[in-house]
Every structure is written in C-alpha cells, then in structure tokens.
Amino acid sequence: MEFRKLGRTDIDVSLVCLGTMTWGEQNTQDQAHEQMDYAVSQGINFFDVAEMYPVSPRKETYAQTERIIGNWFEARKKRDDIILATKVVGPGDFFNYVRDGAKRLTEKDIFAAVESSLQRLKTDYIDLYQIHWPARPANYFGTLDYPDGADLSQSVPIEETLTAMAKLVEQGKIRHVGVSNETPWGVMEYLRLSKEKGLPRLASIQNPYNLMTRQYEVGLSEVTAHEDVGLLAYSPLGGGTLSGKYLNGQKPEGARMTLWPDRFSRFTKPRAQDAVASYAEIAKKHGLDMSQMALAYLKTKTFVTSSIIGATTMETLKSNIAAYDMDLSDDVLADIEAAHQNNPTPAP
Ligand SMILES: NC(=O)c1ccc[n+]([C@@H]2O[C@H](COP(=O)([O-])OP(=O)(O)OC[C@H]3O[C@@H](n4cnc5c(N)ncnc54)[C@H](OP(=O)(O)O)[C@@H]3O)[C@@H](O)[C@H]2O)c1
C-alpha cells in the first residue's frame, strides 16, 4: 500500500481510504466490520465517515454509520491504528432532523456535532474533521454553474466556522480540519484566514473525482499544487456507474442507482452514459476490468492524496483495493485522455 502526506501535517495516509456510507443501509454492521478488518489487513489506515451517513440519508438511520465504526473500535481496540475522518453537515432543508435544524456551521452547531460524533465513534479525538459542504451559495453537488445573483448575506462566515474548529483543536477533540464539496475561492479563503489570524490550516479537500467528474482539474488542482491541500477523491467509480453495470439500461437488483435513481442522477445523465460506454470500450480493448481501470487512473494524479472507495460486497472490496497495485500503460492513458477530450466532465 502506498502512503501520501495529508496536507502539511505529519500524517501519512494510505492511498486508499475506506468509504463507509453504505454501512447501516445497504450493509449490516457485521458486513461493515468484515470490510474494516480486510481493509486494515491490506495496509489501509484511513477511514472516512460523516454524521449524516448512511446514504441515502433519512431520520431513522441518521448517524448509524458512526455507531458501527465506534463498535468496531471498541471490539478490535484499533482506534490508534486508524486515521479517522468524519464530517459535520452544512445547511439544507433536507437535514432538518439533525439538531432540530440547527446546522448552520456556527460555533454552537459545530460544538454540538463534534460531541455527538465522539460519543458514537467511542473515541476522544477525530483526526480530520471536515465541513461536509459550504454554508454559502456555491457550485457543488453536481453543478458546474455558479448560482449567480444568490443572496450571500445569509452565509455563515468562514472565519466563524474556522475559529470554532481552532477551539476544538486546542481542546484536543480534533487534530486537523478539512473541507468537502468546496470551491477554489473557498479553499483560498480558509488558507488566507489561517495565515492572517493564526487559525488551523486546511489539511485536505474532499470532492468528487473520477473519469467522468474531472472539474477538480480546472481550478482546484492548481490550489493543491501550490498549497499542499490534497484531494480526498470521493465517488471514484461514479457511484458504481464506472463498473459498467448499468450499461444498456440494466438495473442490477439492490444496486445504488436502482434503489435511488434520482438522488445520484449526476452519474446517469445522457452524456455520462455515453462516457461510461466509451470507457467500457477502452477497458475491453486493453483487457482490463473496467472498475479497476477507473480506480487505477486516480493514482496517476499527484493532486490525489487518497481515494475514498466504496463497496457493498467483499468481492468488490477486494477487487477495488487490488486496483491500486496496477499501473495503467501509456496506451491506456492516451485512450482515456482522448475519450475525456471528446466528452469532458459529463458528470460534474
Ligand atoms: N463528501 C461527500 O459529499 C461524499 C459524497 C459521496 C461519497 N463520499 C465518501 O466517499 C466514499 C465512496 O463514495 P462512493 O460510494 O460514491 O464511491 P464509488 O466508488 O463511486 O461507488 C461505490 C459503489 O459502487 C458500487 N461498486 C463498487 N465497486 C464495484 C465494483 N467493483 N463493481 C461493481 N460495482 C461496484 C457499489 O454500489 P452498489 O453495490 O450499490 O452498486 C459501491 O457502494 C463514501 O463511502 C464516502 O465516505 C463523500
């Protein structure tokens, strides 16, 4: 297993981070514990969770994934072997059941969120505490267009959020701060405040990145290159679409896009379906497993600190982790690049 530095911290994280958001919905606690055991046996030292998991999120299962991980820490006594990342939800009507709607990323909201996460995770510290999405109008979650003209006055100032995080670092409850679903302006604003006000420096940005979702390369990859705020790439298989399992109108039973076609529609729009078909052809031409080709692509990017994989079966988990031992040939990479130029970022 390859390791990369988490931002400018002294932490080395595995190139593969274990995603968790199916646990408590598509996967049981026993299955989750088997996944964690296997991941650790393969050298993975990095888990990513969020207070809102599992997905698709609903009141009845809220925070169940953190409980499952907490139970694993308690049973295996492996807390100190793992770099543990979790997230606090941002604003949005969808999550009004969280803290009775008090989730605007103010100091009060963040302090309440972290206490609950620590309890559920059965630990007294979180290695990387991430803002799940911004508390301001911005373009994230499947959109490239900026919400021009939106009312910015209701936004929570980033300084307030980061100052709350600084207090948590001082208290030893969190070690480092990360953002998610952020934009170049957002990351640079966090960095400016940390420099000018002596607040914690961002360690990472967790955004979507895969063969069909390459908008990170437009602005954020340059930020990473200059500022060492590395990408934790989520949905490296486009939610499973880049396995090819939905090609030709297939609807595999129990699979994410079959269960919740509307929630994850960013990966199934017509241009995305065209892209999946072209990547399927490339994999076939070179005799590669399509999922493994899609995952191995991520390790070719130096701006990727770690890719957060997800799996619902042990078979796919094993295959996905093994993909990071592969190196794609120049011919494969050239074909991927040609397909990208032909249909750039069809699933933002
Ligand atoms: N910050 C954020 O907003 C955010 C958003 C999304 C995810 N994340 C993080 O990133 C992690 C991974 O995201 P993701 O689950 O979207 O990743 P993904 O790799 O794009 O999709 C994983 C899903 O694809 C299917 N799959 C995986 N391997 C497969 C294979 N070899 N063959 C066929 N199907 C396969 C499985 O779903 P089915 O079995 O249902 O088909 C699996 O749950 C999450 O657990 C979470 O920690 C963060």
Coordinates of C-alpha atoms and ligand atoms in Angstrom, one line a residue, residues 17-22 26-27 47-50 52-53 55 87 130-133 141 180-181 206-208 210 233-246 252 254-257 259-260 264 266-267 289 291-292 295 308-313 315-317 319-320, ligand 1:
C17 CA -9.3 5.4 2.1
L18 CA -12.2 3.2 3.2
G19 CA -15.5 4.8 2.5
T20 CA -18.3 3.9 4.8
M21 CA -21.5 5.4 3.6
T22 CA -23.3 2.2 2.7
Q26 CA -27.0 -1.4 2.2
N27 CA -24.6 -3.1 4.5
F47 CA -11.5 5.7 7.2
D48 CA -14.0 8.3 6.1
V49 CA -17.4 8.8 7.6
A50 CA -19.9 11.6 8.3
M52 CA -25.2 12.1 8.2
Y53 CA -24.3 8.6 7.0
V55 CA -26.9 7.1 2.5
K87 CA -17.8 15.5 8.8
Q130 CA -14.4 18.1 7.7
I131 CA -17.1 20.6 6.8
H132 CA -19.4 18.4 4.6
W133 CA -20.5 21.3 2.3
F141 CA -23.1 18.6 -5.7
S180 CA -15.6 19.0 1.3
N181 CA -17.6 20.0 -1.8
Q206 CA -12.8 16.0 -0.2
N207 CA -14.5 16.5 -3.6
P208 CA -15.8 14.1 -6.3
N210 CA -13.4 10.1 -11.3
A233 CA -11.4 11.9 -4.0
Y234 CA -14.9 10.6 -3.4
S235 CA -17.1 8.6 -5.8
P236 CA -14.0 7.2 -7.7
L237 CA -16.4 4.9 -9.6
G238 CA -19.1 7.5 -10.1
G239 CA -21.3 5.7 -7.6
G240 CA -20.7 2.4 -9.3
T241 CA -21.6 3.5 -12.9
L242 CA -18.0 3.2 -14.0
S243 CA -18.2 -0.5 -13.4
G244 CA -20.4 -0.7 -16.5
K245 CA -23.1 -2.5 -14.6
Y246 CA -25.9 -0.1 -15.7
P252 CA -29.0 -4.6 -11.1
G254 CA -30.0 -3.8 -4.9
A255 CA -27.5 -1.5 -6.6
R256 CA -27.4 2.2 -5.7
M257 CA -28.8 3.6 -8.9
L259 CA -32.5 1.9 -5.4
W260 CA -32.3 5.7 -5.6
F264 CA -27.5 10.1 -7.7
R266 CA -25.4 13.2 -11.7
F267 CA -23.8 10.0 -12.8
D289 CA -11.5 -4.9 -15.6
S291 CA -13.7 -0.7 -12.4
Q292 CA -10.1 -1.4 -11.8
L295 CA -9.7 3.3 -9.9
I308 CA -12.2 7.0 -0.9
I309 CA -13.5 3.8 -2.2
G310 CA -16.9 2.2 -1.5
A311 CA -18.0 -1.4 -1.8
T312 CA -21.1 -3.3 -0.8
T313 CA -19.6 -6.8 -1.2
E315 CA -15.7 -9.4 -3.6
T316 CA -15.8 -5.9 -5.0
L317 CA -13.9 -4.5 -2.0
S319 CA -11.0 -6.1 -6.4
N320 CA -11.2 -2.4 -5.8
Ligands
LIG1 N1 -18.1 14.3 0.8 C1 -19.1 13.9 0.2 O1 -20.1 14.7 -0.2 C2 -19.2 12.5 -0.3 C3 -20.1 12.1 -1.3 C4 -20.1 10.7 -1.7 C5 -19.2 9.8 -1.1 N2 -18.3 10.3 -0.1 C6 -17.3 9.3 0.5 O2 -16.7 8.6 -0.5 C7 -17.0 7.2 -0.3 C8 -17.1 6.5 -1.6 O3 -18.1 7.1 -2.4 P1 -18.9 6.2 -3.4 O4 -19.6 5.1 -2.6 O5 -19.8 7.1 -4.1 O6 -17.8 5.6 -4.3 P2 -17.8 4.9 -5.7 O7 -16.6 4.0 -5.8 O8 -18.1 5.9 -6.8 O9 -19.1 4.0 -5.6 C9 -19.2 2.9 -4.8 C10 -20.4 2.0 -5.1 O10 -20.2 1.4 -6.4 C11 -20.6 0.0 -6.4 N3 -19.3 -0.7 -6.7 C12 -18.2 -0.5 -6.0 N4 -17.2 -1.3 -6.6 C13 -17.8 -2.0 -7.6 C14 -17.3 -3.0 -8.5 N5 -16.1 -3.4 -8.5 N6 -18.2 -3.5 -9.4 C15 -19.5 -3.0 -9.4 N7 -20.0 -2.1 -8.6 C16 -19.2 -1.6 -7.6 C17 -21.2 -0.2 -5.0 O11 -22.5 0.1 -5.0 P3 -23.7 -0.9 -5.4 O12 -23.4 -2.2 -4.8 O13 -24.9 -0.2 -4.7 O14 -23.8 -0.9 -6.8 C18 -20.5 0.8 -4.2 O15 -21.1 1.1 -3.0 C19 -18.2 7.2 0.6 O16 -18.4 6.0 1.3 C20 -18.0 8.3 1.5 O17 -17.1 8.0 2.5 C21 -18.3 11.6 0.3

